XYZ file of C-alpha atoms in Angstrom:
549
model
C 23.328 -78.158 98.335
C 24.273 -81.313 100.102
C 23.766 -84.464 98.006
C 23.491 -87.953 99.355
C 25.264 -90.230 97.000
C 24.336 -93.768 97.328
C 26.321 -96.847 96.284
C 23.720 -99.379 97.241
C 23.221 -101.688 94.347
C 19.666 -102.251 93.137
C 18.215 -99.940 95.647
C 14.362 -100.275 95.663
C 12.404 -96.940 95.424
C 8.803 -96.207 94.512
C 9.902 -93.297 92.033
C 13.074 -91.794 90.805
C 13.141 -88.346 89.203
C 16.303 -88.490 87.168
C 18.588 -85.830 85.582
C 16.661 -82.808 86.637
C 18.111 -79.521 87.711
C 17.397 -79.808 91.385
C 16.451 -76.683 93.178
C 16.442 -77.898 96.677
C 14.688 -74.846 98.251
C 17.682 -73.489 99.940
C 18.286 -70.597 97.379
C 21.440 -72.279 96.203
C 22.127 -72.782 92.562
C 20.618 -75.898 91.100
C 22.633 -79.249 90.820
C 21.945 -82.028 88.349
C 20.781 -84.979 90.347
C 18.319 -87.776 90.857
C 15.578 -87.635 93.520
C 14.279 -90.955 94.937
C 10.889 -91.311 96.656
C 9.839 -94.195 98.876
C 6.531 -94.070 100.523
C 5.843 -90.491 101.554
C 9.471 -89.477 101.905
C 12.423 -88.363 99.894
C 14.699 -91.390 100.381
C 17.822 -90.384 98.672
C 19.261 -87.689 96.367
C 22.410 -87.631 94.246
C 23.767 -89.858 91.456
C 21.657 -92.935 91.720
C 22.708 -94.632 88.450
C 22.746 -97.976 90.280
C 19.319 -97.690 91.957
C 16.056 -98.603 90.370
C 12.416 -97.898 91.070
C 8.880 -99.062 90.082
C 8.660 -95.854 88.051
C 11.252 -93.467 86.671
C 10.795 -89.930 85.275
C 13.298 -88.354 83.107
C 13.605 -84.779 84.111
C 16.435 -83.762 81.899
C 16.064 -80.062 80.831
C 13.468 -79.625 83.674
C 13.441 -78.040 87.072
C 12.736 -80.232 90.142
C 11.819 -78.363 93.308
C 9.891 -78.852 96.582
C 6.189 -78.401 96.329
C 5.178 -74.810 96.433
C 3.335 -73.265 99.390
C 0.316 -70.798 98.968
C 0.738 -68.636 102.003
C -2.692 -67.037 101.509
C -5.332 -69.414 100.080
C -9.108 -69.012 100.053
C -9.655 -72.714 98.835
C -11.656 -73.315 102.118
C -14.928 -73.761 100.135
C -13.535 -74.679 96.736
C -11.822 -77.761 98.158
C -15.192 -78.842 99.513
C -16.559 -78.625 96.026
C -13.583 -80.261 94.294
C -10.759 -81.625 96.413
C -8.446 -81.997 93.443
C -7.350 -78.340 93.840
C -6.855 -78.141 90.042
C -5.720 -74.498 89.405
C -3.147 -74.724 92.266
C -1.876 -78.208 91.591
C -1.300 -77.412 87.967
C 1.055 -74.616 89.234
C 3.038 -76.862 91.559
C 1.203 -75.741 94.792
C 1.152 -78.679 97.243
C 0.118 -76.710 100.460
C -2.724 -74.415 101.035
C -2.564 -72.058 104.027
C -5.927 -70.571 105.188
C -7.043 -68.172 107.843
C -6.865 -64.392 106.791
C -8.826 -63.047 109.580
C -11.702 -65.485 109.290
C -11.207 -69.249 109.772
C -13.596 -72.116 109.349
C -13.787 -72.587 113.068
C -14.501 -72.204 116.000
C -18.150 -71.803 115.196
C -21.193 -71.422 117.385
C -24.811 -72.062 116.224
C -25.475 -68.541 115.066
C -22.242 -68.519 113.065
C -23.200 -71.718 111.322
C -26.482 -70.320 110.371
C -24.915 -67.136 108.953
C -22.461 -69.176 107.025
C -25.120 -71.368 105.438
C -27.188 -68.299 104.591
C -24.101 -66.627 102.894
C -23.280 -69.441 100.693
C -23.446 -68.557 96.985
C -22.208 -70.873 94.070
C -20.842 -73.594 96.404
C -23.418 -75.254 98.792
C -22.336 -77.463 101.694
C -23.497 -78.712 105.033
C -21.308 -77.567 108.026
C -20.345 -80.677 109.687
C -17.714 -79.321 112.098
C -17.506 -76.852 114.998
C -13.721 -76.394 115.654
C -11.077 -75.408 113.075
C -9.387 -78.738 113.559
C -12.530 -80.580 112.827
C -12.913 -78.533 109.629
C -9.374 -79.588 108.436
C -9.987 -83.224 109.334
C -13.320 -82.993 107.499
C -11.478 -81.780 104.433
C -8.981 -84.675 104.511
C -11.623 -87.311 105.108
C -13.427 -86.115 101.981
C -10.122 -86.181 100.038
C -7.955 -83.305 98.927
C -4.908 -83.300 96.738
C -2.840 -80.665 98.548
C -1.883 -80.521 102.303
C -3.965 -77.931 104.233
C -3.258 -75.868 107.238
C -4.792 -72.721 108.848
C -4.414 -69.763 111.229
C -7.352 -69.244 113.664
C -9.141 -66.092 112.713
C -9.180 -63.097 115.121
C -12.377 -61.978 113.359
C -13.778 -65.479 113.946
C -13.252 -65.550 117.653
C -14.450 -61.993 117.970
C -17.815 -62.909 116.137
C -17.950 -66.055 118.320
C -18.081 -63.946 121.548
C -19.163 -60.425 120.522
C -21.104 -60.879 117.258
C -20.811 -57.963 114.823
C -20.996 -55.081 117.397
C -18.664 -52.169 117.337
C -17.257 -52.282 120.876
C -14.310 -53.627 122.777
C -14.793 -56.959 124.501
C -15.521 -57.162 128.121
C -12.782 -58.767 130.302
C -14.808 -61.914 130.371
C -15.388 -61.911 126.584
C -11.659 -61.318 126.000
C -10.738 -64.225 128.172
C -13.055 -66.506 126.225
C -11.674 -65.323 122.935
C -8.125 -66.074 124.266
C -9.396 -69.502 125.340
C -10.629 -70.127 121.772
C -7.278 -69.185 120.367
C -5.523 -71.403 122.963
C -7.711 -74.407 122.087
C -7.122 -73.839 118.309
C -3.308 -73.607 118.890
C -3.425 -76.868 120.855
C -5.257 -78.491 118.026
C -2.526 -77.259 115.525
C -3.410 -73.832 114.304
C -0.443 -72.028 112.875
C -1.109 -68.789 114.659
C -3.642 -66.050 114.697
C -4.646 -64.022 111.681
C -6.481 -60.768 111.316
C -7.872 -58.713 108.500
C -8.453 -55.230 109.908
C -9.908 -53.155 107.170
C -13.124 -55.146 107.198
C -16.137 -54.922 109.655
C -16.199 -56.336 112.329
C -12.325 -56.909 112.426
C -12.105 -53.057 112.022
C -13.628 -52.694 115.509
C -10.879 -54.622 117.234
C -8.228 -52.271 119.004
C -4.642 -53.019 119.243
C -4.692 -54.230 122.847
C -7.249 -56.914 121.954
C -5.084 -58.161 119.102
C -1.979 -58.248 121.397
C -3.792 -60.359 123.805
C -4.729 -62.910 121.177
C -1.201 -62.862 119.678
C 0.225 -63.527 123.030
C -1.761 -66.703 123.342
C -0.485 -67.847 119.899
C 3.132 -67.041 120.914
C 2.737 -69.430 123.873
C 2.532 -72.245 121.365
C 5.191 -71.160 118.843
C 2.629 -69.657 116.493
C 2.855 -66.369 114.404
C 0.584 -63.366 114.105
C -0.325 -62.604 110.453
C -2.349 -59.756 109.261
C -4.159 -57.826 106.592
C -2.954 -54.651 108.329
C -5.504 -51.798 109.148
C -4.633 -49.778 106.120
C -2.716 -50.450 102.884
C -3.473 -46.888 101.598
C -3.631 -43.500 103.301
C -2.553 -44.757 106.688
C -0.140 -47.534 105.433
C 2.647 -46.480 107.626
C 0.578 -45.938 110.755
C -0.842 -49.507 110.189
C 2.603 -50.970 109.898
C 3.545 -49.241 113.141
C 0.545 -50.947 114.801
C 1.429 -54.250 113.290
C 5.055 -53.931 114.544
C 3.796 -52.938 118.045
C 1.622 -56.132 118.191
C 4.608 -58.267 117.225
C 6.867 -56.637 119.801
C 4.303 -56.547 122.645
C 3.360 -60.109 122.075
C 6.957 -61.250 121.461
C 5.774 -63.204 118.403
C 6.993 -63.571 114.744
C 4.557 -61.680 112.422
C 3.695 -61.557 108.727
C 2.015 -58.975 106.611
C -0.610 -60.378 104.303
C -0.420 -59.270 100.569
C 2.114 -56.488 100.907
C 1.107 -53.541 98.867
C 0.696 -49.735 98.782
C -2.855 -49.134 97.473
C -3.924 -46.103 95.423
C -1.742 -43.908 93.343
C -1.495 -41.319 96.067
C 0.236 -43.989 98.327
C 2.500 -45.694 95.850
C 5.410 -43.539 97.029
C 4.981 -44.920 100.501
C 6.277 -48.468 99.598
C 9.901 -47.446 100.230
C 9.262 -46.168 103.603
C 7.111 -49.209 104.485
C 10.127 -51.386 103.456
C 12.544 -49.361 105.483
C 10.227 -49.556 108.528
C 9.993 -53.415 108.145
C 13.711 -53.868 107.679
C 14.410 -51.699 110.730
C 12.035 -53.936 112.768
C 13.879 -56.983 111.573
C 17.262 -55.450 112.364
C 16.018 -54.812 115.836
C 15.345 -58.534 116.296
C 11.753 -58.974 115.367
C 10.923 -61.808 112.972
C 8.804 -59.771 110.334
C 8.051 -61.329 106.965
C 5.355 -60.660 104.275
C 3.648 -62.361 101.384
C 2.270 -60.983 98.074
C 0.379 -61.835 94.942
C 1.846 -60.973 91.630
C -0.832 -58.524 90.165
C -1.720 -54.932 90.289
C -5.305 -55.497 91.135
C -6.755 -56.634 94.540
C -9.909 -58.756 94.968
C -12.323 -58.152 97.853
C -15.874 -56.959 98.125
C -18.133 -53.751 97.894
C -17.869 -53.685 101.650
C -14.332 -52.220 100.994
C -15.997 -49.333 99.390
C -18.211 -48.384 102.281
C -17.646 -47.035 105.786
C -17.434 -49.684 108.684
C -20.112 -47.984 110.642
C -22.861 -48.758 108.174
C -21.845 -52.542 108.402
C -22.142 -52.941 112.117
C -24.250 -55.834 113.078
C -23.509 -58.021 110.007
C -24.864 -58.291 106.534
C -28.591 -58.100 107.386
C -28.200 -54.991 109.399
C -26.005 -53.403 106.737
C -28.370 -54.051 103.858
C -31.390 -52.826 106.021
C -29.476 -49.496 106.676
C -28.644 -49.020 102.988
C -32.363 -48.786 102.253
C -32.691 -45.707 104.378
C -32.477 -42.420 102.476
C -30.520 -40.513 105.177
C -28.061 -43.402 105.508
C -27.590 -43.698 101.763
C -26.959 -39.881 101.482
C -24.332 -40.222 104.301
C -22.760 -43.332 102.773
C -22.624 -41.852 99.205
C -20.753 -38.689 100.642
C -18.249 -40.724 102.534
C -17.513 -43.116 99.608
C -16.590 -40.126 97.476
C -14.739 -38.030 100.289
C -11.145 -38.797 101.220
C -10.616 -39.838 104.780
C -8.089 -41.474 106.925
C -10.315 -43.195 109.477
C -11.262 -46.161 107.089
C -10.025 -47.991 104.083
C -11.842 -46.759 101.078
C -11.041 -48.857 97.960
C -13.548 -47.053 95.894
C -11.409 -43.947 96.028
C -8.123 -45.858 96.039
C -9.088 -47.234 92.692
C -9.380 -43.723 91.341
C -12.416 -44.408 89.105
C -15.497 -46.703 88.954
C -13.978 -47.767 85.725
C -11.343 -49.691 87.780
C -13.839 -51.388 89.889
C -14.676 -54.768 88.363
C -17.744 -56.850 89.510
C -16.851 -60.538 89.322
C -19.045 -62.650 91.683
C -22.835 -62.441 92.470
C -24.866 -64.658 94.746
C -28.187 -63.704 93.153
C -28.866 -65.531 89.854
C -30.642 -62.386 88.530
C -27.506 -60.401 88.858
C -25.143 -63.035 87.256
C -25.380 -61.274 83.932
C -23.548 -58.300 85.396
C -20.450 -60.492 86.087
C -17.405 -59.140 84.453
C -18.742 -55.538 84.171
C -17.239 -52.515 85.719
C -19.168 -50.598 88.445
C -19.153 -47.661 86.019
C -20.718 -49.657 83.311
C -23.504 -50.991 85.546
C -24.151 -47.592 86.883
C -24.493 -46.273 83.361
C -26.783 -49.268 82.593
C -28.897 -48.444 85.507
C -28.884 -44.560 85.347
C -27.709 -44.284 88.930
C -24.484 -42.923 90.454
C -21.755 -45.423 90.989
C -22.030 -45.103 94.848
C -25.863 -45.680 94.575
C -25.179 -48.550 92.317
C -22.817 -50.221 94.730
C -25.313 -49.889 97.596
C -28.125 -51.228 95.499
C -26.083 -54.283 94.465
C -25.226 -55.191 97.967
C -28.963 -55.032 98.825
C -30.131 -56.934 95.729
C -27.308 -59.607 95.906
C -27.689 -60.684 99.501
C -23.932 -60.377 99.727
C -20.939 -57.982 99.754
C -20.503 -58.729 96.022
C -16.967 -60.057 94.884
C -15.133 -57.180 93.402
C -11.731 -56.371 91.853
C -9.988 -53.066 92.541
C -7.021 -51.968 90.279
C -5.084 -50.058 92.884
C -1.297 -51.099 92.642
C 1.542 -50.078 90.529
C 3.560 -52.456 88.435
C 6.863 -50.763 89.636
C 5.963 -51.625 93.225
C 5.151 -55.172 92.328
C 8.592 -55.624 90.908
C 10.180 -53.880 93.894
C 8.340 -56.300 96.322
C 9.472 -59.226 94.333
C 13.094 -58.618 95.165
C 12.654 -58.601 98.840
C 14.201 -61.800 100.474
C 11.610 -61.992 103.249
C 8.486 -62.031 100.997
C 6.712 -65.302 100.137
C 3.701 -65.767 97.883
C -0.106 -66.304 98.251
C -2.807 -66.317 95.656
C -5.530 -64.761 98.130
C -7.907 -67.010 96.075
C -9.623 -70.356 95.895
C -8.217 -73.260 93.981
C -10.654 -73.718 91.073
C -11.414 -75.558 87.754
C -13.074 -74.309 84.575
C -16.290 -76.539 85.301
C -19.356 -76.732 87.309
C -20.126 -74.185 90.149
C -16.791 -72.518 89.506
C -18.130 -71.148 86.265
C -20.958 -69.227 87.889
C -18.569 -66.539 88.928
C -15.471 -64.804 87.533
C -12.347 -65.142 89.810
C -9.380 -62.918 89.894
C -6.749 -64.590 87.489
C -4.411 -65.002 90.471
C -6.489 -68.153 91.298
C -5.195 -69.725 88.087
C -1.892 -67.955 87.618
C -0.118 -66.545 90.838
C 2.836 -68.855 90.858
C 3.144 -69.427 87.087
C 3.065 -65.635 86.571
C 6.149 -65.430 89.066
C 8.094 -68.063 87.416
C 7.245 -67.159 83.810
C 6.824 -63.378 83.575
C 8.870 -62.151 86.427
C 11.673 -64.813 86.514
C 12.181 -66.033 83.100
C 11.071 -63.073 80.899
C 11.907 -60.107 83.105
C 14.605 -61.521 85.302
C 13.319 -59.590 88.341
C 14.380 -62.429 90.551
C 16.486 -65.516 89.982
C 14.813 -68.785 89.825
C 16.533 -70.397 92.741
C 15.549 -67.439 94.871
C 11.937 -67.504 93.745
C 11.817 -71.298 94.473
C 13.190 -70.624 97.991
C 10.538 -68.097 98.802
C 7.888 -70.417 97.404
C 9.130 -73.332 99.686
C 11.613 -73.248 102.510
C 10.910 -69.501 103.476
C 7.181 -70.034 104.324
C 7.793 -73.631 105.658
C 10.375 -72.163 108.196
C 8.220 -69.237 109.061
C 5.366 -71.620 109.843
C 7.590 -74.086 111.642
C 6.447 -77.026 109.501
C 8.666 -79.917 110.060
C 10.338 -81.770 107.158
C 8.531 -79.539 104.547
C 9.792 -76.905 102.084
C 13.076 -78.603 100.982
C 14.287 -81.473 98.953
C 16.371 -83.505 101.450
C 16.494 -87.122 102.346
C 14.016 -87.653 105.127
C 11.792 -84.776 104.133
C 8.206 -85.430 102.962
C 8.006 -85.999 99.227
C 6.152 -82.897 98.079
C 7.829 -82.432 94.667
C 7.212 -80.500 91.565
C 8.831 -80.904 88.045
C 8.392 -78.032 85.816
C 9.766 -76.606 82.547
C 11.302 -73.291 83.504
C 11.484 -72.438 79.787
C 7.670 -72.803 79.351
C 5.918 -72.264 82.589
C 3.267 -69.587 81.865
C -0.003 -68.136 83.264
C -2.812 -67.811 80.807
C -5.709 -66.391 82.987
C -6.685 -62.785 82.306
C -9.388 -60.615 83.827
C -11.386 -61.080 80.601
C -10.915 -64.833 80.620
C -9.898 -66.013 84.091
C -10.814 -69.628 83.931
C -7.626 -70.777 82.178
C -5.136 -73.112 83.709
C -1.453 -72.243 83.679
C 0.908 -74.595 81.671
C 4.547 -75.759 82.170
C 4.193 -77.906 85.336
C 4.519 -81.584 84.337
C 4.582 -83.654 87.539
C 3.541 -83.058 91.001
C 3.845 -85.347 94.166
C 2.169 -84.736 97.394
C 3.358 -86.955 100.353
C 4.957 -89.198 97.646
C 1.778 -89.761 95.692
C 1.697 -88.385 92.155
C -1.182 -86.018 91.673
C -0.154 -84.484 88.317
C 1.411 -86.550 85.523
C 2.472 -85.100 82.244
C 0.395 -82.006 83.080
C -2.847 -83.917 83.855
C -4.436 -84.538 87.223
C -4.371 -88.166 88.291
C -7.266 -87.821 90.610
C -5.274 -88.694 93.633
C -6.018 -86.949 96.960
C -3.147 -87.595 99.374
C -3.377 -84.278 101.113
C -2.912 -84.213 104.830
C -3.626 -81.675 107.751
C -0.382 -79.943 108.662
C -0.285 -78.629 112.235
C 1.558 -75.890 113.857
C 4.081 -76.433 116.653
C 1.418 -76.286 119.409
C -0.570 -79.130 117.912
C -0.522 -82.913 118.000
C 1.928 -84.236 115.236
C -0.605 -86.271 113.232
C 1.253 -86.293 109.929
């Protein structure tokens, strides 16, 4: 770590964080040093005994690090509801990255109508059309963290094709590419896909290559929830690598995993496949969350053909006896042509229902699918179908599908960063109407407490690197992800001996503890573990976009 030692007498700074163990994001061992902030920038680092500031923080015995980056955030709606981003800020997260397959733009009138109809606990008017307009809208309202996004491959497909199970025409594909081009010029980080879900499932490899090639023109990356994380995990990885190679684009796998006990032994082969691709010259990375349970919806328990046309068409089909019989059979029959998390979980006892739109179904929140089926006297498959119909949504669902051994193995991979795959919440108001996955409150703290301090699976300096400079470099974000003079002052001060997650599946709305101070763009948003109310977050744009930092 290179330290800038100053001899300037009586240097004026806004803040000096003194005597902390500085983990600069490089992966190097920490160095005891002072960090000075002026405006939105880290102004100096080193031994700054002669300098003074309007405010000083004694960080002796504490760790000082760059702000953490949430590589997979679903805070798109939660930040509209509460821009303070409480559950993430209290873990030191200063940057939220959106866009897993779906993005908040570009939208057409039909998409806006669908989005309003789909709103559940959080209600909002849609005052934007493009992705860039959405991000600017967030910042105008005020948000504590910085925000950035991929443009969704699913979103541009719906924009031009709707929810149909067919390939795009040449004209439609060209318009989809143009939508990606405009988003990249506006600062999208790249293009994101989520291929187990309808209608993304209907996209073929050549369609994804075409979109990724456009992103590559602007220095973006391709990021994907690959087509299978279970029975066809290795084949899905081959498709992912093919897209990266054919589009000549860096690529990242969302929430790396092998889902279902029958597939846990495939993780080693997946890692070998990725590392071989990396050795061949491809820039392949991944991210993960630090839990053995996934969160999605009951759509991931039903075949994609029944979902064609969108939610209304799906729910209508589920009312037809012959369709119900076919869906029930396919839900309970092993197959390789779609991703069946109902079977991957191994039992309806391992399928937890956590979020309903219909107030009449809210009392079922936190119950397993098996428990609700028993309560209703129907089979788990029929119960799942009935809940989708009654709720007016896919129903937010947790599936226990991963192994703890594999989680630890993934944590040791130097090319894996971290994403919560969740919103940033608070134990108040609209957020209490549903039960989130505990990763919304604890993903980072669980890494630094359970896996770094307690189990020593990964050294702290390496965990910090993969929370900071690794994702910042992958995303080509200028002057972010490290503590260096001249870099933006996204800074977190935490106690590595005390940082801990408290959220559980039974009681998920619990803040993590151990983070004391957080700065975003030089403004303090967390002081002594309490939110200051400040909302200095900015839109961060990819290399193809205008630099409006």
